[in-house]
Short mmCIF file of C-alpha atoms and ligand atoms in Angstrom, two decimals:
data_model
loop_
_atom_site.label_atom_id
_atom_site.label_comp_id
_atom_site.label_asym_id
_atom_site.label_seq_id
_atom_site.Cartn_x
_atom_site.Cartn_y
_atom_site.Cartn_z
CA UNK F 1 1.05 -0.24 12.42
CA UNK F 2 0.09 -3.47 11.05
CA UNK F 3 -3.60 -2.94 9.25
CA UNK F 4 -5.82 -5.95 8.24
CA UNK F 5 -7.75 -5.32 5.17
CA UNK F 6 -11.31 -6.44 3.73
CA UNK F 7 -12.79 -6.78 0.79
CA UNK F 8 -16.49 -7.49 -0.20
CA UNK F 9 -18.06 -5.09 -2.36
CA UNK F 10 -18.77 -7.96 -5.29
CA UNK F 11 -17.99 -10.94 -6.17
CA UNK F 12 -14.44 -11.39 -4.68
CA UNK F 13 -13.84 -11.73 -0.62
CA UNK F 14 -10.51 -10.68 0.10
CA UNK F 15 -8.61 -10.52 3.68
CA UNK F 16 -4.75 -8.57 3.93
CA UNK F 17 -2.28 -7.45 5.84
CA UNK F 18 -0.17 -4.97 5.42
CA UNK F 19 2.20 -2.51 7.46
CA UNK F 20 3.92 1.01 7.37
CA UNK F 21 7.55 -0.42 7.56
CA UNK F 22 7.76 -3.59 6.25
CA UNK F 23 5.21 -3.11 3.41
CA UNK F 24 2.62 -6.13 2.58
CA UNK F 25 2.39 -8.84 4.90
CA UNK F 26 -0.24 -11.35 4.06
CA UNK F 27 -3.60 -11.46 1.44
CA UNK F 28 -5.31 -14.04 -0.15
CA UNK F 29 -8.35 -14.19 -1.95
CA UNK F 30 -11.08 -16.20 -2.82
CA UNK F 31 -13.07 -15.64 -6.46
CA UNK F 32 -16.92 -16.06 -6.73
CA UNK F 33 -16.06 -16.71 -10.37
CA UNK F 34 -17.89 -20.12 -10.62
CA UNK F 35 -20.98 -19.33 -8.48
CA UNK F 36 -22.28 -16.56 -10.59
CA UNK F 37 -21.19 -17.91 -13.79
CA UNK F 38 -24.07 -19.98 -14.57
CA UNK F 39 -26.05 -17.05 -14.54
CA UNK F 40 -24.03 -14.86 -17.07
CA UNK F 41 -23.63 -12.11 -14.54
CA UNK F 42 -23.07 -11.26 -10.23
CA UNK F 43 -26.44 -12.46 -8.53
CA UNK F 44 -25.51 -9.91 -5.80
CA UNK F 45 -28.15 -12.25 -3.25
CA UNK F 46 -25.55 -15.22 -3.66
CA UNK F 47 -22.77 -12.46 -3.37
CA UNK F 48 -23.90 -11.45 -0.15
CA UNK F 49 -24.42 -15.66 1.37
CA UNK F 50 -20.39 -16.55 0.10
CA UNK F 51 -18.81 -13.54 1.81
CA UNK F 52 -20.16 -14.47 4.90
CA UNK F 53 -18.99 -18.16 3.88
CA UNK F 54 -15.57 -17.09 3.44
CA UNK F 55 -14.54 -14.17 5.29
CA UNK F 56 -13.47 -15.03 8.25
CA UNK F 57 -11.54 -17.81 6.64
CA UNK F 58 -10.29 -15.77 4.84
CA UNK F 59 -9.22 -13.19 7.68
CA UNK F 60 -7.24 -16.11 9.44
CA UNK F 61 -5.42 -17.04 6.45
CA UNK F 62 -4.47 -13.57 5.66
CA UNK F 63 -3.23 -13.09 9.59
CA UNK F 64 -1.30 -16.80 9.56
CA UNK F 65 0.31 -15.80 6.43
CA UNK F 66 1.71 -12.49 7.65
CA UNK F 67 2.73 -14.15 10.90
CA UNK F 68 1.04 -11.68 12.97
CA UNK F 69 -2.05 -12.51 15.71
CA UNK F 70 -4.96 -10.61 15.86
CA UNK F 71 -3.85 -8.76 19.12
CA UNK F 72 -0.77 -6.75 17.08
CA UNK F 73 -3.31 -5.31 14.82
CA UNK F 74 -3.16 -1.66 15.14
CA UNK F 75 -6.87 -1.18 13.34
CA UNK F 76 -8.90 -2.96 10.72
CA UNK F 77 -9.58 -1.39 7.34
CA UNK F 78 -12.78 -2.45 5.31
CA UNK F 79 -14.61 -1.15 2.54
CA UNK F 80 -17.56 0.23 2.80
CA UNK F 81 -18.39 1.59 -0.75
CA UNK F 82 -18.95 1.84 -3.31
CA UNK F 83 -20.50 -1.41 -4.48
CA UNK F 84 -23.22 -3.85 -3.33
CA UNK F 85 -24.96 -2.61 -0.58
CA UNK F 86 -25.19 -7.18 0.64
CA UNK F 87 -21.67 -7.59 0.09
CA UNK F 88 -20.46 -4.44 1.72
CA UNK F 89 -22.58 -4.81 4.94
CA UNK F 90 -20.80 -8.08 5.05
CA UNK F 91 -17.24 -6.84 4.87
CA UNK F 92 -18.25 -3.39 7.23
CA UNK F 93 -20.44 -5.46 10.03
CA UNK F 94 -17.33 -8.13 10.60
CA UNK F 95 -14.46 -5.09 10.08
CA UNK F 96 -16.13 -3.27 12.29
CA UNK F 97 -17.31 -6.33 15.07
CA UNK F 98 -13.21 -7.33 14.80
CA UNK F 99 -11.81 -3.51 15.96
CA UNK F 100 -14.21 -3.35 18.44
CA UNK F 101 -13.55 -7.01 19.80
CA UNK F 102 -9.83 -5.47 19.46
CA UNK F 103 -10.47 -1.99 21.02
CA UNK F 104 -9.07 -0.67 17.20
CA UNK F 105 -9.82 1.94 14.85
CA UNK F 106 -12.28 0.14 12.20
CA UNK F 107 -11.33 2.07 8.63
CA UNK F 108 -14.20 2.63 6.21
CA UNK F 109 -12.14 2.23 2.84
CA UNK F 110 -13.18 4.12 -0.79
CA UNK F 111 -13.28 1.26 -2.76
CA UNK F 112 -12.04 3.05 -5.85
CA UNK F 113 -9.52 5.28 -3.60
CA UNK F 114 -8.08 2.21 -3.03
CA UNK F 115 -7.68 1.27 -6.54
CA UNK F 116 -5.71 4.41 -7.22
CA UNK F 117 -3.74 4.19 -4.69
CA UNK F 118 -3.13 0.50 -5.40
CA UNK F 119 0.46 1.27 -7.57
CA UNK F 120 2.00 2.67 -4.33
CA UNK F 121 2.61 -1.01 -3.75
CA UNK F 122 4.76 -1.72 -6.13
CA UNK F 123 8.58 -1.82 -5.88
CA UNK F 124 8.88 1.57 -7.62
CA UNK F 125 5.88 3.66 -6.64
CA UNK F 126 4.55 6.77 -8.17
CA UNK F 127 5.54 10.12 -6.55
CA UNK F 128 2.48 12.48 -6.57
CA UNK F 129 1.15 13.64 -8.15
CA UNK F 130 -0.12 12.00 -11.11
CA UNK F 131 -3.21 11.23 -13.12
CA UNK F 132 -5.20 8.06 -12.08
CA UNK F 133 -6.89 6.23 -15.13
CA UNK F 134 -10.00 4.27 -13.34
CA UNK F 135 -10.75 1.45 -14.88
CA UNK F 136 -13.19 -1.23 -13.46
CA UNK F 137 -16.32 -2.81 -13.60
CA UNK F 138 -18.59 0.53 -12.85
CA UNK F 139 -16.46 2.72 -12.82
CA UNK F 140 -14.38 4.81 -15.32
CA UNK F 141 -12.43 7.81 -14.97
CA UNK F 142 -9.43 10.68 -14.76
CA UNK F 143 -8.58 11.36 -11.50
CA UNK F 144 -5.91 13.86 -10.68
CA UNK F 145 -4.09 12.98 -7.28
CA UNK F 146 -2.03 15.24 -5.54
CA UNK F 147 -2.12 13.89 -2.55
CA UNK F 148 -4.00 11.26 0.04
CA UNK F 149 -7.04 12.59 0.16
CA UNK F 150 -6.57 15.35 -2.79
CA UNK F 151 -8.63 14.31 -6.06
CA UNK F 152 -9.54 15.76 -8.92
CA UNK F 153 -12.34 14.14 -11.39
CA UNK F 154 -11.24 15.60 -14.76
CA UNK F 155 -13.48 13.08 -16.93
CA UNK F 156 -15.81 10.24 -16.32
CA UNK F 157 -18.13 7.40 -18.86
CA UNK F 158 -21.32 9.19 -19.39
CA UNK F 159 -22.76 5.93 -20.17
CA UNK F 160 -20.67 2.20 -19.91
CA UNK F 161 -17.80 1.79 -17.89
CA UNK F 162 -14.80 0.35 -19.90
CA UNK F 163 -14.98 -2.60 -17.86
CA UNK F 164 -19.26 -3.14 -18.57
CA UNK F 165 -18.10 -1.82 -22.55
CA UNK F 166 -15.79 -5.61 -22.35
CA UNK F 167 -18.18 -7.30 -21.02
CA UNK F 168 -21.08 -6.33 -22.84
CA UNK F 169 -19.51 -6.88 -25.54
CA UNK F 170 -18.02 -10.60 -24.74
CA UNK F 171 -21.87 -11.19 -24.14
CA UNK F 172 -22.86 -10.54 -27.51
CA UNK F 173 -19.77 -12.48 -28.86
CA UNK F 174 -21.53 -15.67 -26.64
CA UNK F 175 -18.42 -15.28 -24.50
CA UNK F 176 -19.01 -16.70 -20.92
CA UNK F 177 -18.84 -14.26 -17.68
CA UNK F 178 -17.04 -12.83 -16.76
CA UNK F 179 -16.23 -11.49 -20.85
CA UNK F 180 -13.24 -8.74 -20.19
CA UNK F 181 -10.69 -11.08 -19.85
CA UNK F 182 -12.59 -13.91 -21.95
CA UNK F 183 -12.89 -11.02 -24.65
CA UNK F 184 -9.15 -9.92 -24.57
CA UNK F 185 -8.10 -13.57 -24.97
CA UNK F 186 -10.31 -14.45 -28.30
CA UNK F 187 -8.91 -10.82 -29.30
CA UNK F 188 -5.17 -11.82 -29.26
CA UNK F 189 -6.07 -14.09 -32.25
CA UNK F 190 -7.72 -11.81 -34.23
CA UNK F 191 -6.89 -8.46 -37.06
CA UNK F 192 -7.86 -5.25 -35.12
CA UNK F 193 -8.70 -3.41 -38.40
CA UNK F 194 -11.06 -5.93 -40.51
CA UNK F 195 -14.28 -4.19 -38.12
CA UNK F 196 -13.46 -0.50 -37.55
CA UNK F 197 -16.08 0.36 -34.97
CA UNK F 198 -16.67 3.91 -34.13
CA UNK F 199 -14.65 5.23 -30.87
CA UNK F 200 -17.19 7.60 -29.10
CA UNK F 201 -16.42 11.13 -28.45
CA UNK F 202 -12.97 10.71 -29.04
CA UNK F 203 -12.29 13.81 -31.10
CA UNK F 204 -14.83 15.89 -28.61
CA UNK F 205 -13.61 18.37 -26.37
CA UNK F 206 -13.16 17.39 -22.58
CA UNK F 207 -12.42 14.03 -20.96
CA UNK F 208 -16.30 12.13 -20.34
CA UNK F 209 -15.90 9.40 -21.83
CA UNK F 210 -18.72 7.18 -23.61
CA UNK F 211 -19.35 3.35 -24.88
CA UNK F 212 -23.11 2.55 -25.07
CA UNK F 213 -23.19 3.84 -28.63
CA UNK F 214 -20.17 1.15 -29.34
CA UNK F 215 -21.57 -1.85 -27.87
CA UNK F 216 -24.62 -1.41 -30.16
CA UNK F 217 -22.59 -0.92 -33.01
CA UNK F 218 -21.59 -4.57 -32.21
CA UNK F 219 -24.80 -5.63 -31.47
CA UNK F 220 -26.10 -4.21 -35.15
CA UNK F 221 -22.45 -5.83 -36.82
CA UNK F 222 -22.87 -9.14 -34.76
CA UNK F 223 -26.67 -9.02 -36.42
CA UNK F 224 -25.71 -8.84 -39.80
CA UNK F 225 -23.14 -11.38 -39.86
CA UNK F 226 -25.73 -13.62 -38.52
CA UNK F 227 -28.33 -13.07 -41.04
CA UNK F 228 -25.73 -13.33 -43.17
CA UNK F 229 -24.20 -16.62 -41.79
CA UNK F 230 -20.96 -15.85 -40.90
CA UNK F 231 -21.14 -16.82 -37.35
CA UNK F 232 -22.30 -20.06 -37.36
CA UNK F 233 -19.90 -23.07 -36.18
CA UNK F 234 -16.62 -23.33 -38.58
CA UNK F 235 -13.49 -21.96 -39.32
CA UNK F 236 -14.31 -18.89 -40.74
CA UNK F 237 -17.07 -18.25 -37.86
CA UNK F 238 -14.14 -18.53 -35.33
CA UNK F 239 -11.92 -16.11 -37.28
CA UNK F 240 -14.92 -13.75 -38.34
CA UNK F 241 -15.39 -13.94 -34.08
CA UNK F 242 -11.79 -13.10 -32.96
CA UNK F 243 -11.42 -10.49 -35.68
CA UNK F 244 -14.67 -8.71 -33.64
CA UNK F 245 -12.69 -8.79 -30.47
CA UNK F 246 -9.75 -7.38 -32.11
CA UNK F 247 -12.07 -4.55 -33.43
CA UNK F 248 -13.89 -3.73 -30.18
CA UNK F 249 -11.39 -4.13 -27.98
CA UNK F 250 -8.99 -2.22 -30.10
CA UNK F 251 -11.72 1.09 -30.35
CA UNK F 252 -12.50 0.63 -26.06
CA UNK F 253 -8.36 0.95 -25.74
CA UNK F 254 -7.60 4.03 -28.60
CA UNK F 255 -11.20 5.67 -26.79
CA UNK F 256 -8.70 5.01 -23.02
CA UNK F 257 -5.85 5.81 -24.56
CA UNK F 258 -7.23 9.26 -26.62
CA UNK F 259 -8.24 10.43 -23.16
CA UNK F 260 -5.33 9.62 -21.24
CA UNK F 261 -3.06 11.25 -23.11
CA UNK F 262 -5.60 14.44 -23.08
CA UNK F 263 -6.00 14.17 -19.04
CA UNK F 264 -1.90 14.94 -19.18
CA UNK F 265 -1.54 17.60 -21.22
CA UNK F 266 -4.77 19.28 -19.33
CA UNK F 267 -3.40 19.28 -16.33
CA UNK F 268 0.69 19.43 -17.49
CA UNK F 269 1.09 15.93 -15.29
CA UNK F 270 4.23 13.53 -16.62
CA UNK F 271 2.83 10.67 -14.54
CA UNK F 272 -0.13 8.21 -15.62
CA UNK F 273 -1.50 5.40 -13.86
CA UNK F 274 -3.80 3.12 -14.44
CA UNK F 275 -5.86 1.11 -11.79
CA UNK F 276 -8.95 -1.18 -12.08
CA UNK F 277 -9.58 -4.40 -13.53
CA UNK F 278 -9.28 -3.02 -17.21
CA UNK F 279 -6.12 -1.91 -16.25
CA UNK F 280 -5.20 -5.66 -16.71
CA UNK F 281 -5.71 -5.45 -20.56
CA UNK F 282 -2.43 -6.23 -22.30
CA UNK F 283 -3.75 -4.29 -25.30
CA UNK F 284 -4.25 -1.05 -23.19
CA UNK F 285 -0.77 -1.64 -20.88
CA UNK F 286 0.93 -1.58 -24.57
CA UNK F 287 -0.61 1.19 -26.10
CA UNK F 288 -0.20 3.35 -22.93
CA UNK F 289 3.41 2.36 -22.64
CA UNK F 290 4.63 3.10 -26.13
CA UNK F 291 2.05 6.24 -26.47
CA UNK F 292 3.44 7.84 -22.49
CA UNK F 293 7.00 7.06 -24.05
CA UNK F 294 6.90 8.51 -27.20
CA UNK F 295 6.08 11.93 -24.83
CA UNK F 296 7.93 12.08 -22.51
CA UNK F 297 5.33 10.48 -19.90
CA UNK F 298 5.34 7.34 -17.52
CA UNK F 299 2.99 4.93 -16.87
CA UNK F 300 2.39 2.82 -13.89
CA UNK F 301 0.96 -0.12 -12.98
CA UNK F 302 0.04 -2.20 -9.92
CA UNK F 303 1.09 -5.89 -10.23
CA UNK F 304 -2.50 -7.44 -12.61
CA UNK F 305 -3.82 -9.46 -9.27
CA UNK F 306 -3.82 -5.82 -7.58
CA UNK F 307 -6.09 -4.58 -10.65
CA UNK F 308 -8.67 -6.83 -9.88
CA UNK F 309 -9.99 -6.41 -6.53
CA UNK F 310 -8.25 -7.01 -3.77
CA UNK F 311 -7.43 -6.65 -0.40
CA UNK F 312 -4.06 -5.45 -0.23
CA UNK F 313 -5.21 -2.28 -1.76
CA UNK F 314 -7.81 -1.79 0.82
CA UNK F 315 -5.22 -2.73 4.00
CA UNK F 316 -2.97 -0.07 2.24
CA UNK F 317 -5.95 2.76 2.37
CA UNK F 318 -6.38 1.61 5.74
CA UNK F 319 -3.48 2.67 6.74
CA UNK F 320 -2.41 5.40 4.98
CA UNK F 321 -5.62 6.57 6.56
CA UNK F 322 -4.80 6.25 9.50
CA UNK F 323 -1.21 7.40 9.53
CA UNK F 324 -2.66 10.62 9.03
CA UNK F 325 -5.39 11.12 11.18
CA UNK F 326 -4.75 8.88 14.37
CA UNK F 327 -7.79 10.37 16.03
CA UNK F 328 -10.58 10.19 13.27
CA UNK F 329 -11.36 6.56 12.64
CA UNK F 330 -13.14 6.60 16.99
CA UNK F 331 -17.07 5.87 14.95
CA UNK F 332 -18.33 2.18 15.07
CA UNK F 333 -20.72 2.91 12.50
CA UNK F 334 -21.10 -0.06 9.66
CA UNK F 335 -20.57 1.81 6.95
CA UNK F 336 -21.75 0.63 3.70
CA UNK F 337 -22.97 2.74 1.24
CA UNK F 338 -23.91 1.46 -2.20
CA UNK F 339 -22.77 4.72 -3.97
CA UNK F 340 -20.33 7.32 -2.92
CA UNK F 341 -18.55 10.24 -4.53
CA UNK F 342 -14.73 10.22 -5.32
CA UNK F 343 -14.64 13.45 -4.33
CA UNK F 344 -16.52 13.13 -1.42
CA UNK F 345 -13.16 11.97 0.21
CA UNK F 346 -10.80 14.60 1.92
CA UNK F 347 -7.32 13.88 3.24
CA UNK F 348 -8.68 13.69 7.03
CA UNK F 349 -10.86 10.73 5.97
O1 KG4 X 401 -11.75 -4.06 -10.02
P1 KG4 X 401 -12.52 -4.81 -10.97
O2 KG4 X 401 -11.85 -5.65 -10.55
O3 KG4 X 401 -13.84 -4.54 -10.34
C1 KG4 X 401 -14.77 -3.36 -9.99
O4 KG4 X 401 -14.52 -3.05 -8.84
O5 KG4 X 401 -15.76 -2.93 -10.65
O6 KG4 X 401 -12.84 -4.46 -12.68
C2 KG4 X 401 -13.76 -5.58 -13.07
C3 KG4 X 401 -13.37 -5.27 -14.15
C4 KG4 X 401 -14.89 -6.29 -15.19
O7 KG4 X 401 -15.47 -5.58 -16.32
C5 KG4 X 401 -13.96 -7.25 -15.77
O8 KG4 X 401 -14.20 -7.84 -17.50
C6 KG4 X 401 -12.89 -6.63 -16.30
O9 KG4 X 401 -12.60 -6.34 -15.14
N1 KG4 X 401 -11.25 -6.85 -16.82
C7 KG4 X 401 -10.78 -6.83 -18.03
C8 KG4 X 401 -9.86 -7.43 -18.00
N2 KG4 X 401 -9.70 -8.30 -16.68
C9 KG4 X 401 -10.85 -8.16 -15.69
N3 KG4 X 401 -11.52 -6.32 -19.24
C10 KG4 X 401 -10.12 -6.44 -20.35
N4 KG4 X 401 -9.10 -7.21 -19.93
C11 KG4 X 401 -9.00 -7.55 -19.01
N5 KG4 X 401 -7.72 -8.73 -19.21
ZN1 ZN X 402 -12.46 -2.88 -8.30
#
C-alpha cells in the first residue's frame, strides 16, 4: 500500500509518499515564512495562493524522490482540518481530484491526529498506549492515546496555545515572525532566573493550561523596563532581552512539563509522546527527558522536522486509516474543516 500525503493547512506546503511495508519513501516541503514575514504573521489569502502555486510541483517532486509512479498509488491522503479554510481547500481539492483521476480512495486526515502519530514514523516508535502532549501554534492539549482513533483529551489550553504564547512573547521582544524559534534562540543566551514569570494554573488540580496571563506579565515587564530606559539599544539591553526570553521560556516549559508529569500520573501511563511545533524546543526536550527519566517514564519525539507541519505524518496517518478501514473511503466529497475536534475521530474514520 503506497499513499501520497498532502499538507496545506497553514503556511507550509508539503507532499510525501509513505509505503506500508517500506516506510517513508519521499517527502518535501516549501515554507511560506518569507511570504508572511513582512506582515508579522500568516496572511490567510496569501497562504492559499501560494499553496496553489507550489503544491503540484511538490507532489511531482515527492513522487520522483520516492521513485513511485502515480499509477502505483493506493490512495491520496490530505489534511482536511483543522486549519485555515482557504489553505485547506487547496490541498483538499488537489487531493480529491488526484484520487478521482487515479481511481483510488481519497483519505481526509485530521491534522492533529497526524501530529500525535508522527513519532511512530521513527525507528524506535512508542507502543500504544501513551499520553501525547500536542503543542502547536493553534493547540495545546494532553491526549491519552490507546490506539488508532482512540483518543481521550485529558486537558487543553483555556486561552492561548503554547506556540501562540511563544509567538506573542517574541513579538513583545521585537523578534521577527515566526517568533517561537527566535525566542528560543535568544533565550539560550539569557539567564532564566533574573525575571520570574508566573506559571499559570500549575498548582491547580486538573490538566488544563493557560498562557494569556503569562503573556500579560511579559508585556507589563517590557513596558516597565522600556520606561526605565533598560531596553534601549546597548549591550546591557541585549542581555536584558535575552534574560526576559529565558525567563519567559522557562515559565512556558515549566507549565508544559508540570502538566505532562501530572497527566502520566493521572492516566497511569509510562510513555509521553511530544508533538507539534513547540516540540522542537530544545529546553522543553531536555527538561522532559530529565523529569521523566527520574520517574521511570520515557519521552518520545518525532525528528525535529516532523515536529512542525509536514506531509510525512499525513501520508502515514492516511496509510494507517486506509489499512484499518479499506472500504471506508469511497466519498469524493472535498472536506475542509476550519474546526474539527479531535474527539470526533473514531477508529473507522
Ligand atoms: O505544529 P506547527 O508547525 O504548526 C501548527 O499546526 O500550528 O507549530 C508552529 C508553532 C509556532 O507557534 C512556532 O513558533 C512554534 O510552533 N515553534 C517553536 C519552536 N519551533 C516552532 N516554539 C518554541 N521553540 C521552538 N524551537
Ligand atoms: Zn501543525
